[in-house]
Coordinates of C-alpha atoms in Angstrom, one line a residue:
Chain A
M12 CA 161.6 31.3 92.6
D13 CA 162.5 27.7 92.2
I14 CA 165.1 25.3 90.9
T15 CA 163.3 25.2 87.5
R16 CA 163.7 28.9 87.0
I17 CA 167.4 28.7 87.9
E18 CA 168.0 25.9 85.4
A19 CA 166.1 27.7 82.8
A20 CA 168.7 30.5 83.1
A21 CA 171.7 28.3 83.4
T22 CA 170.8 26.8 79.9
R23 CA 170.7 30.5 78.2
L24 CA 173.8 31.2 79.9
Q25 CA 175.4 28.1 78.3
G26 CA 178.2 29.3 76.0
H27 CA 177.9 33.0 77.1
A28 CA 179.0 32.8 80.7
R29 CA 182.2 31.0 81.9
R30 CA 182.1 28.0 84.0
T31 CA 184.6 29.4 86.7
P32 CA 187.0 27.1 88.6
L33 CA 187.0 25.9 92.1
L34 CA 190.5 26.6 93.3
S35 CA 192.3 25.5 96.3
S36 CA 195.5 25.8 98.3
P37 CA 197.1 23.7 100.9
F38 CA 198.5 27.0 102.4
L39 CA 195.0 28.3 102.6
D40 CA 193.5 25.4 104.0
E41 CA 196.3 25.5 106.8
I42 CA 195.1 29.1 107.4
A43 CA 191.6 28.1 107.5
G44 CA 192.1 25.0 109.5
R45 CA 190.0 23.0 107.3
R46 CA 189.8 21.9 103.7
L47 CA 188.9 25.1 101.4
L48 CA 187.4 25.5 98.0
V49 CA 187.0 28.9 96.6
K50 CA 184.8 29.8 93.5
A51 CA 186.5 32.2 91.4
E52 CA 183.7 34.5 90.2
C53 CA 186.2 37.1 89.6
L54 CA 187.1 35.0 86.6
Q55 CA 183.7 35.5 85.2
H56 CA 183.2 37.8 82.3
T57 CA 183.3 41.4 83.6
G58 CA 185.3 40.4 86.4
S59 CA 182.3 39.4 88.7
F60 CA 179.7 37.0 89.0
K61 CA 177.0 39.8 88.1
F62 CA 177.4 39.1 84.2
R63 CA 175.3 35.9 85.1
G64 CA 172.3 37.7 86.4
A65 CA 172.6 40.4 83.5
W66 CA 172.7 37.8 80.8
S67 CA 169.9 35.9 82.5
A68 CA 167.9 39.2 82.9
L69 CA 168.4 40.3 79.0
S70 CA 168.0 36.8 77.5
A71 CA 164.7 36.4 79.5
L72 CA 163.2 39.7 77.7
D73 CA 161.0 39.8 74.7
P74 CA 163.4 40.8 71.8
D75 CA 161.2 43.8 70.9
V76 CA 161.5 45.2 74.7
R77 CA 165.2 44.4 74.9
A78 CA 165.8 46.0 71.3
K79 CA 164.8 49.6 72.7
G80 CA 167.7 48.9 75.7
V81 CA 167.9 48.6 79.3
I82 CA 169.1 50.7 82.3
A83 CA 170.5 49.8 85.6
F84 CA 171.7 51.1 88.9
S85 CA 175.1 49.8 90.3
S86 CA 178.2 50.5 92.1
G87 CA 179.9 49.1 89.1
N88 CA 179.9 45.1 89.0
H89 CA 176.2 44.8 88.0
A90 CA 177.0 47.9 85.5
Q91 CA 179.4 45.8 83.9
G92 CA 177.3 42.8 83.6
I93 CA 174.5 44.7 82.2
A94 CA 176.8 46.8 79.8
A95 CA 178.4 43.5 78.5
A96 CA 175.1 41.8 78.1
A97 CA 173.6 44.5 76.2
K98 CA 176.5 44.7 73.9
G99 CA 176.4 41.0 73.2
F100 CA 172.5 41.5 72.3
G101 CA 173.6 44.7 70.4
V102 CA 171.2 46.8 72.6
P103 CA 171.9 50.3 74.1
A104 CA 172.5 50.3 78.1
V105 CA 172.3 53.3 80.4
I106 CA 174.0 52.7 83.7
I107 CA 173.2 54.9 87.1
M108 CA 176.4 54.9 89.0
P109 CA 177.3 56.4 92.0
A110 CA 179.6 59.5 91.6
D111 CA 182.3 57.9 93.9
A112 CA 182.3 54.5 92.4
P113 CA 185.9 53.1 91.6
A114 CA 187.6 54.4 88.6
A115 CA 188.1 51.0 87.2
K116 CA 184.6 49.9 87.3
V117 CA 183.3 53.5 85.6
A118 CA 186.2 52.7 83.1
G119 CA 185.2 49.3 82.4
T120 CA 181.4 50.1 82.0
K121 CA 182.0 52.9 79.7
G122 CA 184.6 50.7 77.7
L123 CA 181.8 48.1 77.3
G124 CA 179.6 50.5 75.4
A125 CA 177.4 51.7 77.8
E126 CA 176.4 55.5 78.8
V127 CA 177.0 56.0 82.3
V128 CA 174.7 58.8 84.4
P129 CA 176.4 59.7 87.6
Y130 CA 174.5 60.3 91.1
D131 CA 175.1 61.2 94.4
R132 CA 174.7 58.1 96.9
E133 CA 174.0 60.0 100.0
K134 CA 171.6 62.7 98.6
E135 CA 169.7 61.1 95.5
D136 CA 167.3 58.2 95.2
R137 CA 168.6 56.2 92.4
D138 CA 165.5 54.1 92.2
A139 CA 163.3 57.4 91.3
L140 CA 166.2 58.5 88.9
G141 CA 166.4 55.0 87.3
A142 CA 162.3 54.7 86.8
K143 CA 162.5 58.4 85.4
L144 CA 165.3 57.7 82.7
A145 CA 163.6 54.3 81.8
A146 CA 160.2 56.1 81.2
E147 CA 161.5 58.9 79.1
R148 CA 163.7 56.5 76.8
G149 CA 161.6 53.3 76.6
L150 CA 164.1 51.5 78.8
T151 CA 163.7 48.2 80.6
L152 CA 165.0 48.5 84.1
I153 CA 166.9 45.6 85.4
K154 CA 167.3 45.8 88.9
P155 CA 170.8 44.7 90.4
F156 CA 169.3 41.9 92.8
D157 CA 165.3 42.2 93.7
E158 CA 164.6 40.6 90.4
P159 CA 163.9 36.9 89.6
E160 CA 165.6 36.4 86.3
V161 CA 168.9 38.1 88.1
I162 CA 168.4 35.7 91.1
A163 CA 168.0 32.8 88.9
G164 CA 171.3 33.9 86.7
Q165 CA 173.5 33.9 89.9
G166 CA 171.8 30.7 91.0
S167 CA 173.6 29.1 88.0
C168 CA 176.8 29.8 90.0
G169 CA 175.1 27.6 92.9
L170 CA 174.6 24.8 90.3
E171 CA 178.2 24.7 89.4
I172 CA 179.4 24.9 93.1
A173 CA 177.1 22.0 93.5
E174 CA 178.6 19.9 90.6
Q175 CA 182.1 20.9 91.2
A176 CA 182.2 20.0 95.2
A177 CA 180.8 16.6 94.5
E178 CA 183.5 16.2 92.0
E179 CA 186.2 17.2 94.8
G180 CA 184.1 14.9 97.5
V181 CA 182.7 17.6 99.5
T182 CA 178.9 17.1 100.3
E183 CA 178.7 18.7 103.6
A184 CA 180.1 22.0 104.2
D185 CA 179.3 25.9 104.8
V186 CA 179.1 27.9 101.6
L187 CA 180.1 31.3 102.5
V188 CA 179.0 34.1 100.0
C189 CA 179.9 37.8 99.6
C190 CA 176.7 39.4 100.3
G191 CA 175.2 43.0 99.2
G192 CA 171.2 42.9 98.3
G193 CA 171.5 38.9 98.5
G194 CA 171.0 38.1 94.6
L195 CA 173.9 35.7 94.8
T196 CA 173.3 34.7 98.0
S197 CA 169.7 33.6 97.6
G198 CA 170.3 32.2 94.2
I199 CA 173.0 29.9 95.2
A200 CA 171.1 28.9 98.3
L201 CA 168.0 27.9 96.0
A202 CA 170.5 25.9 93.5
L203 CA 172.2 24.1 96.5
E204 CA 168.7 23.3 98.3
A205 CA 167.9 21.5 95.4
K206 CA 171.2 20.1 94.1
A207 CA 173.3 19.6 97.2
P208 CA 171.3 19.7 100.2
G209 CA 174.4 19.4 102.4
L210 CA 175.7 22.5 101.5
R211 CA 174.4 25.3 103.5
V212 CA 174.9 29.2 102.4
R213 CA 175.8 31.8 104.8
P214 CA 176.4 35.2 103.7
A215 CA 179.4 37.3 104.6
E216 CA 179.5 41.1 104.9
P217 CA 181.8 43.9 106.2
E218 CA 181.3 44.9 109.7
G219 CA 179.1 47.8 110.0
F220 CA 177.1 46.9 106.8
D221 CA 175.8 43.5 108.0
D222 CA 172.3 44.4 107.3
V223 CA 171.7 40.8 106.1
K224 CA 173.4 39.3 109.2
R225 CA 171.1 41.3 111.4
S226 CA 168.0 40.8 109.3
L227 CA 168.3 37.2 109.4
A228 CA 169.1 37.3 113.4
A229 CA 166.0 39.5 113.7
G230 CA 163.9 37.7 111.4
T231 CA 163.1 40.9 109.6
I232 CA 164.8 43.3 107.2
Q233 CA 167.1 45.5 108.9
R234 CA 168.8 48.6 107.1
N235 CA 172.5 49.7 107.1
P236 CA 173.2 52.9 109.0
A237 CA 175.2 54.3 106.1
L238 CA 175.3 53.9 102.5
G239 CA 179.1 54.5 101.7
G240 CA 182.4 55.0 103.4
N241 CA 183.4 51.2 103.3
I242 CA 186.2 49.6 101.0
C243 CA 183.9 47.0 100.0
D244 CA 181.6 49.2 97.8
A245 CA 180.3 46.4 95.9
I246 CA 178.2 45.1 98.6
V247 CA 177.1 47.9 100.5
T248 CA 173.8 48.3 100.0
P249 CA 170.7 49.9 101.7
Q250 CA 169.0 46.7 103.0
P251 CA 168.3 43.0 101.7
G252 CA 165.7 42.8 98.9
N253 CA 162.0 42.1 99.3
I254 CA 162.6 39.0 97.3
T255 CA 166.0 38.0 98.2
F256 CA 165.3 38.1 102.0
P257 CA 162.7 35.4 102.4
I258 CA 164.7 33.1 100.6
M259 CA 168.0 33.7 102.7
H260 CA 165.9 33.6 105.7
R261 CA 164.2 30.1 105.0
L262 CA 167.5 28.7 103.6
C263 CA 170.7 30.4 105.3
G264 CA 172.6 29.8 108.2
P265 CA 174.0 32.8 110.3
G266 CA 175.9 35.8 108.7
L267 CA 179.3 36.5 109.0
A268 CA 181.1 40.1 109.3
V269 CA 184.7 41.0 108.6
T270 CA 187.0 44.2 108.9
E271 CA 187.8 46.2 106.0
E272 CA 191.6 45.0 106.9
E273 CA 190.5 41.3 107.0
A274 CA 189.1 41.6 103.6
L275 CA 192.2 43.3 102.6
K276 CA 194.4 40.5 104.0
A277 CA 192.1 38.1 102.0
M278 CA 192.8 39.8 98.9
Q279 CA 196.6 39.4 99.5
L280 CA 196.4 35.8 100.1
A281 CA 194.0 35.1 97.3
A282 CA 196.6 36.6 95.5
R283 CA 199.6 34.9 96.8
H284 CA 198.0 31.4 97.1
L285 CA 195.4 31.3 94.1
K286 CA 196.8 33.9 91.9
I287 CA 193.6 35.6 91.4
I288 CA 192.5 38.9 92.1
A289 CA 189.7 40.1 94.3
E290 CA 188.1 43.1 95.1
P291 CA 187.5 43.9 98.8
G292 CA 183.9 43.2 98.6
G293 CA 184.4 40.3 96.9
A294 CA 187.1 38.8 99.5
V295 CA 184.6 39.2 102.5
A296 CA 183.8 35.8 102.4
L297 CA 187.0 34.4 102.1
A298 CA 188.1 36.5 104.8
A299 CA 185.6 35.1 107.0
V300 CA 186.8 31.4 106.2
L301 CA 190.4 32.7 107.1
F302 CA 190.0 35.0 110.1
R303 CA 186.5 34.0 111.7
K304 CA 187.1 30.3 111.7
D305 CA 185.8 29.7 115.1
E306 CA 182.5 30.7 113.7
I307 CA 182.5 28.0 111.1
A308 CA 182.1 24.2 111.8
G309 CA 183.1 21.1 109.6
D310 CA 186.1 19.7 107.9
A311 CA 185.5 21.5 104.6
V312 CA 184.1 24.9 103.7
I313 CA 183.4 26.8 100.4
C314 CA 183.5 30.5 99.8
T315 CA 183.0 32.8 96.7
V316 CA 185.2 35.2 95.4
S317 CA 182.7 37.4 93.9
G318 CA 184.1 39.6 91.7
G319 CA 187.7 41.3 91.1
N320 CA 187.3 44.9 90.0
V321 CA 189.6 46.9 92.2
D322 CA 191.7 50.0 91.5
P323 CA 195.3 48.9 91.2
A324 CA 196.1 51.3 94.1
I325 CA 194.2 49.4 96.6
L326 CA 195.3 46.1 95.4
A327 CA 198.8 47.4 96.1
R328 CA 197.5 48.5 99.6
A329 CA 196.4 44.8 100.3
L330 CA 199.9 43.4 99.1
A331 CA 201.5 45.5 101.2
L332 CA 199.9 44.3 104.6
E333 CA 201.7 42.1 107.2
V334 CA 199.8 39.0 107.0
Chain B
M24 CA 208.4 12.1 71.6
D25 CA 205.0 11.9 70.1
I26 CA 201.2 12.6 70.6
T27 CA 200.7 9.1 72.3
R28 CA 203.2 10.0 75.1
I29 CA 201.3 13.1 75.8
E30 CA 197.9 11.7 75.7
A31 CA 199.3 9.0 78.3
A32 CA 200.5 11.8 80.3
A33 CA 197.2 13.5 79.9
T34 CA 195.3 10.3 81.4
R35 CA 197.5 10.1 84.4
L36 CA 197.0 13.7 85.2
Q37 CA 193.3 13.5 85.1
G38 CA 192.1 14.3 88.5
H39 CA 195.2 15.7 89.7
A40 CA 196.1 18.5 87.4
R41 CA 193.5 21.2 86.8
R42 CA 192.0 22.2 83.4
T43 CA 192.9 25.6 83.7
P44 CA 190.4 28.3 81.8
L45 CA 191.2 30.1 78.6
L46 CA 190.2 33.8 79.6
S47 CA 189.4 36.6 77.3
S48 CA 188.7 40.5 77.8
P49 CA 187.6 42.8 75.2
F50 CA 190.0 45.3 76.8
L51 CA 193.2 43.1 75.8
D52 CA 191.6 42.5 72.5
E53 CA 191.6 46.1 71.9
I54 CA 195.3 46.6 72.9
A55 CA 196.2 43.5 71.0
G56 CA 194.5 44.5 68.0
R57 CA 193.3 41.2 67.3
R58 CA 191.3 38.6 69.4
L59 CA 193.2 37.0 72.5
L60 CA 192.8 34.1 74.2
V61 CA 195.0 33.4 77.6
K62 CA 195.6 30.1 78.6
A63 CA 195.8 30.9 82.7
E64 CA 198.3 28.5 83.9
C65 CA 198.7 30.4 86.6
L66 CA 196.0 28.9 88.1
Q67 CA 197.3 25.2 88.0
H68 CA 198.3 23.7 91.3
T69 CA 201.1 25.3 92.8
G70 CA 200.8 28.2 90.4
S71 CA 202.3 27.2 87.4
F72 CA 202.2 24.9 84.5
K73 CA 205.3 22.7 86.1
F74 CA 202.7 20.7 88.1
R75 CA 201.8 18.7 85.0
G76 CA 205.4 17.7 84.2
A77 CA 206.2 16.9 87.6
W78 CA 203.0 14.8 88.0
S79 CA 203.7 13.3 84.6
A80 CA 207.1 12.2 85.7
L81 CA 206.4 10.8 89.0
S82 CA 203.4 9.1 87.8
A83 CA 205.8 7.0 85.0
L84 CA 208.3 5.8 87.6
D85 CA 208.3 2.5 88.9
P86 CA 206.5 2.8 92.4
D87 CA 209.6 0.9 94.1
V88 CA 212.0 3.5 92.3
R89 CA 209.4 6.4 93.4
A90 CA 209.1 5.5 96.6
K91 CA 212.9 6.3 97.5
G92 CA 212.1 9.9 96.5
V93 CA 213.1 12.3 94.0
I94 CA 215.3 15.3 93.2
A95 CA 215.0 18.4 91.4
F96 CA 217.0 21.4 90.3
S97 CA 214.8 24.7 90.0
S98 CA 214.5 28.3 90.2
G99 CA 211.1 27.6 91.9
N100 CA 208.3 26.7 89.6
H101 CA 209.6 23.1 88.9
A102 CA 210.5 22.7 92.4
Q103 CA 207.0 23.6 93.7
G104 CA 205.6 21.5 91.3
I105 CA 207.8 18.3 92.2
A106 CA 207.3 18.9 95.7
A107 CA 203.3 18.9 95.2
A108 CA 203.5 15.8 93.0
A109 CA 205.8 14.2 95.6
K110 CA 203.7 14.9 98.4
G111 CA 200.7 13.6 96.4
F112 CA 202.6 10.2 96.1
G113 CA 203.7 10.3 99.9
V114 CA 207.4 10.2 98.7
P115 CA 210.5 12.4 99.6
A116 CA 211.4 15.5 97.5
V117 CA 214.8 17.4 97.7
I118 CA 215.2 20.6 95.5
I119 CA 218.2 22.1 94.8
M120 CA 217.4 25.9 94.2
P121 CA 219.2 29.0 93.3
A122 CA 220.2 31.2 96.7
D123 CA 218.7 34.0 94.9
A124 CA 215.4 32.3 94.0
P125 CA 212.1 34.7 94.8
A126 CA 211.3 34.3 98.6
A127 CA 207.6 33.1 97.6
K128 CA 209.2 30.3 95.4
V129 CA 211.3 28.7 98.3
A130 CA 208.5 29.2 100.9
G131 CA 205.8 27.6 98.5
T132 CA 208.3 24.6 98.1
K133 CA 209.0 24.3 101.7
G134 CA 205.7 24.7 102.6
L135 CA 204.9 21.5 100.3
G136 CA 207.3 19.4 102.4
A137 CA 210.1 19.6 100.2
E138 CA 213.9 19.9 101.5
V139 CA 215.6 22.6 100.0
V140 CA 219.4 22.6 99.3
P141 CA 220.5 26.2 98.0
Y142 CA 223.3 26.7 95.7
D143 CA 225.2 29.7 93.9
R144 CA 223.7 30.2 90.2
E145 CA 226.9 31.9 88.9
K146 CA 229.3 29.7 90.6
E147 CA 228.2 26.2 91.3
D148 CA 227.2 23.5 88.5
R149 CA 223.3 22.5 89.5
D150 CA 223.6 19.4 87.3
A151 CA 226.7 18.0 89.1
L152 CA 225.2 18.8 92.6
G153 CA 222.0 17.1 91.7
A154 CA 223.7 13.8 90.2
K155 CA 225.9 13.5 93.2
L156 CA 223.1 13.9 95.8
A157 CA 220.7 11.5 93.8
A158 CA 223.6 8.9 94.1
E159 CA 224.3 9.6 97.6
R160 CA 220.6 9.2 98.5
G161 CA 219.0 7.0 95.9
L162 CA 216.9 9.5 94.5
T163 CA 215.7 9.8 90.9
L164 CA 216.6 13.1 89.4
I165 CA 213.6 14.9 87.5
K166 CA 215.0 17.2 84.9
P167 CA 213.0 20.5 84.6
F168 CA 212.6 20.5 80.9
D169 CA 214.7 17.9 78.9
E170 CA 212.9 14.9 80.1
P171 CA 210.4 13.1 77.6
E172 CA 208.0 12.7 80.5
V173 CA 208.2 15.9 81.4
I174 CA 207.6 17.4 78.1
A175 CA 204.5 15.1 77.9
G176 CA 203.2 16.4 81.0
Q177 CA 203.3 19.7 79.8
G178 CA 202.0 18.7 76.5
S179 CA 198.6 18.1 78.1
C180 CA 198.0 22.0 78.2
G181 CA 198.7 21.9 74.6
L182 CA 195.8 19.3 74.3
E183 CA 193.5 21.5 76.6
I184 CA 194.3 24.8 74.3
A185 CA 193.4 22.8 70.9
E186 CA 190.0 21.8 72.7
Q187 CA 189.1 25.2 74.2
A188 CA 190.3 27.3 71.1
A189 CA 188.3 25.1 69.1
E190 CA 185.3 25.9 71.5
E191 CA 186.0 29.6 70.8
G192 CA 186.0 29.0 67.1
V193 CA 189.7 29.7 66.9
T194 CA 191.5 27.1 64.6
E195 CA 194.0 29.4 63.0
A196 CA 196.7 31.4 65.5
D197 CA 200.1 31.9 66.7
V198 CA 200.3 30.7 70.1
L199 CA 202.7 32.4 72.2
V200 CA 204.4 30.5 75.0
C201 CA 206.7 31.8 77.7
C202 CA 209.9 29.6 77.2
G203 CA 212.8 28.8 79.3
G204 CA 214.3 25.6 78.5
G205 CA 211.4 24.5 76.2
G206 CA 209.5 22.2 77.9
L207 CA 206.0 23.7 77.7
T208 CA 206.9 25.2 74.2
S209 CA 208.0 21.7 72.8
G210 CA 205.3 20.0 74.5
I211 CA 202.4 22.4 73.3
A212 CA 203.8 22.4 69.7
L213 CA 203.8 18.4 69.9
A214 CA 200.2 18.4 71.1
L215 CA 199.0 21.2 68.7
E216 CA 200.8 19.6 65.6
A217 CA 198.3 16.6 66.4
K218 CA 195.3 18.2 67.3
A219 CA 195.3 21.6 66.0
P220 CA 197.4 22.2 63.0
G221 CA 196.6 25.6 62.4
L222 CA 197.7 26.6 65.9
R223 CA 201.8 27.3 65.6
V224 CA 203.9 27.9 68.6
R225 CA 206.1 30.6 69.0
P226 CA 208.4 30.8 72.1
A227 CA 208.6 34.2 74.1
E228 CA 211.2 35.3 76.3
P229 CA 213.2 38.1 77.8
E230 CA 215.4 40.5 75.7
G231 CA 218.9 39.5 76.7
F232 CA 218.2 35.9 77.3
D233 CA 216.5 35.0 74.1
D234 CA 218.5 31.9 73.6
V235 CA 215.7 30.0 72.1
K236 CA 214.7 32.8 69.7
R237 CA 218.3 32.8 68.5
S238 CA 218.7 29.2 68.6
L239 CA 215.7 28.9 66.1
A240 CA 217.1 31.7 64.0
A241 CA 220.5 30.0 63.7
G242 CA 219.3 26.5 63.5
T243 CA 221.8 25.4 66.3
I244 CA 221.6 25.5 70.2
Q245 CA 223.0 29.1 71.2
R246 CA 223.5 29.9 74.8
N247 CA 222.4 33.0 77.0
P248 CA 225.4 35.4 77.9
A249 CA 224.5 35.2 81.8
L250 CA 222.3 33.4 84.1
G251 CA 220.9 35.5 86.2
G252 CA 220.0 39.2 86.8
N253 CA 216.7 39.2 84.9
I254 CA 213.0 39.6 86.7
C255 CA 211.6 37.0 84.7
D256 CA 213.9 34.4 86.6
A257 CA 211.6 31.3 86.0
I258 CA 212.4 31.2 82.3
V259 CA 216.2 32.3 82.5
T260 CA 218.1 28.7 81.5
P261 CA 221.3 28.5 79.9
Q262 CA 220.0 27.1 76.8
P263 CA 217.3 25.2 75.1
G264 CA 217.5 21.4 75.7
N265 CA 218.8 18.7 73.5
I266 CA 215.2 16.9 73.2
T267 CA 213.1 20.4 73.1
F268 CA 215.2 22.3 70.7
P269 CA 215.1 19.9 67.9
I270 CA 211.1 19.5 68.4
M271 CA 210.7 23.4 68.4
H272 CA 213.1 23.8 65.5
R273 CA 210.9 21.6 63.4
L274 CA 207.4 23.1 64.7
C275 CA 207.8 26.6 66.1
G276 CA 207.7 29.7 64.5
P277 CA 209.8 32.9 65.2
G278 CA 210.5 33.7 68.6
L279 CA 209.8 37.0 70.3
A280 CA 211.4 39.0 73.0
V281 CA 210.2 41.6 75.3
T282 CA 211.7 44.1 78.0
E283 CA 211.4 43.6 81.7
E284 CA 209.1 46.6 81.7
E285 CA 206.8 45.2 79.0
A286 CA 206.7 41.7 81.3
L287 CA 205.7 44.1 84.0
K288 CA 203.2 46.2 82.3
A289 CA 201.5 42.8 81.3
M290 CA 201.5 41.5 84.8
Q291 CA 199.5 44.6 85.4
L292 CA 197.1 44.4 82.5
A293 CA 196.4 40.7 83.3
A294 CA 195.7 41.9 86.9
R295 CA 193.3 44.4 85.7
H296 CA 191.6 42.7 82.7
L297 CA 191.8 39.2 83.2
K298 CA 191.9 39.3 87.4
I299 CA 194.9 36.5 87.5
I300 CA 198.4 37.1 88.9
A301 CA 201.0 36.5 86.3
E302 CA 204.9 36.3 87.3
P303 CA 207.4 38.4 85.2
G304 CA 208.3 35.2 83.4
G305 CA 205.0 34.0 83.1
A306 CA 203.9 37.3 81.3
V307 CA 206.3 37.6 78.5
A308 CA 204.2 35.7 75.8
L309 CA 201.3 38.2 77.0
A310 CA 203.7 41.0 76.6
A311 CA 204.6 40.0 73.2
V312 CA 201.1 39.6 72.4
L313 CA 200.2 43.4 73.5
F314 CA 203.5 45.1 73.0
R315 CA 205.0 43.3 69.7
K316 CA 202.0 43.3 67.9
D317 CA 203.5 43.9 64.7
E318 CA 205.5 40.7 64.9
I319 CA 202.2 38.9 65.0
A320 CA 199.8 38.2 62.2
G321 CA 196.3 37.0 62.0
D322 CA 192.8 37.9 63.5
A323 CA 193.4 35.8 66.6
V324 CA 196.3 34.9 68.9
I325 CA 196.8 32.9 72.0
C326 CA 199.1 32.9 74.9
T327 CA 200.2 31.2 77.8
V328 CA 200.4 32.8 81.4
S329 CA 202.7 30.2 82.4
G330 CA 203.0 30.7 86.2
G331 CA 201.9 33.4 89.1
N332 CA 204.6 32.8 91.9
V333 CA 205.7 36.3 92.3
D334 CA 207.0 38.2 95.5
P335 CA 204.0 40.9 96.3
A336 CA 206.6 43.5 96.3
I337 CA 207.1 43.0 92.4
L338 CA 203.4 42.7 91.8
A339 CA 203.1 45.9 93.6
R340 CA 206.0 47.6 91.4
A341 CA 203.9 46.1 88.1
L342 CA 200.4 47.6 89.5
A343 CA 202.3 51.1 90.0
L344 CA 203.3 51.4 86.2
E345 CA 201.6 53.7 83.9
V346 CA 200.2 51.7 81.2

């Protein structure tokens, strides 16, 4: 994995993925205690950064292979990314999705023309199920994060951050990235290493599901104790990837972890001051910026809002909080 | 008023106003029955397009005049635009604001450093009040819409629509614009006349406050029967402007009007499918696209989401509706 692979992915994404804006608000700057720039990936096609990696992976396939279709397992955002990319290429997509995935994500995936196969997050092995279906139907499995072309696609977000931050005059800052398996985090870290070495990536996670934070601290891959039961469903993964972890270990600063309530409050503040919808898992980096500011140094900070696929009831709950 | 004035304003706005994205969603295309492109001006600085006109007006003032400060009357979005522009130039701003303006807008205006002077929307004449304060303090009054440099600034949004629609391959379409006094509507109409003549502007308003729709139909300026009591506060104005109306009459297609409930439903759909926050008055054009589709022709349609400064409780109400 290196910058040439990310740049190649970015070229394939041109005209297909959106160049999302880098937003800001003086009201959030005040809460953060420093200048804050927010990369609004919730405005990406399908409502999350996952479309980048999906399009990158599908566009890298041999056309004959791609034509047979693709399969993916995902709590929802990777699913929608794959479904939309497959639709764009006119090929079938099968998505293995946890039975407890948010209704908005299931509906979004089906609405994009994919076949959804539900599984039990606690009892079934999604990898085995995916491999079996792929073999039976001749589908290509597109992993959600531990796949070089997916990481390269997510890295295109990092190329944009490097350019947009430079336009804003920001060349030295921590870049907090909402982190599940580490595809976006490692992709952005690789892009910034090459294009903006003064910007340092730090993963943000939910408390109790901070496998990447603990893995970085330990220097070896650590697992989460549970695989569900957190509102930040999009970034609850068993452990960092075998490809993503070494990249993160080499390039990232210490991880940060926030509570569910902090993620919800960040959702409200993103709505009020940036006019964007964040989902809980897409709001953890913003939450860390706003509520863990003592763990951050420097006059400026950058964060991702990685996705916005949230059920309206959870958004309403976030809006009702005292902030 | 012509295109050179708009282009001059766009030059002054460069590096200050955001180039907002033109968003889309296959789910909204399906509801609209045609391809839909949404100009997300809620992502503009201060949460509405008004920052464009404000910056344009302040940047056009003689520096000695500007230094004494500016004054504006506004239900909130023009207020915040003026406050932010004045802050950017380091000059004082006084805002005359209806006493019943949404709390989010009052707080936003004060938070940007402006002095807020409340007035009674039904009983007081805001023009007279503004003129008196301006004379007393040597402030320059910046009108919310019937002012050439304000219209020119709003027109910069139209220049972007022309470019972004062409990038998407859309050169023939109705462009529905949320319309109060007509500053944004006339500015966009002038820009499109010069840059994208196949795109035709049509104003969108709340039912019962459709003074522009009725004025266009009558060929002369018509007034609204009331000046308050609609959730779309941002675009409830007494009547179209003396400068804006002739422009709209020359260039715009028929107006459209939507109910409050349709505006709220459009807010929900914007949140779910575009991940943006629209305020009721900023959602009327989208509502017309989605719920009055029989009044629109063509394979593609464009609309503005002009602002997103909504109190969280009203957004929560929109999210709770059956759509």
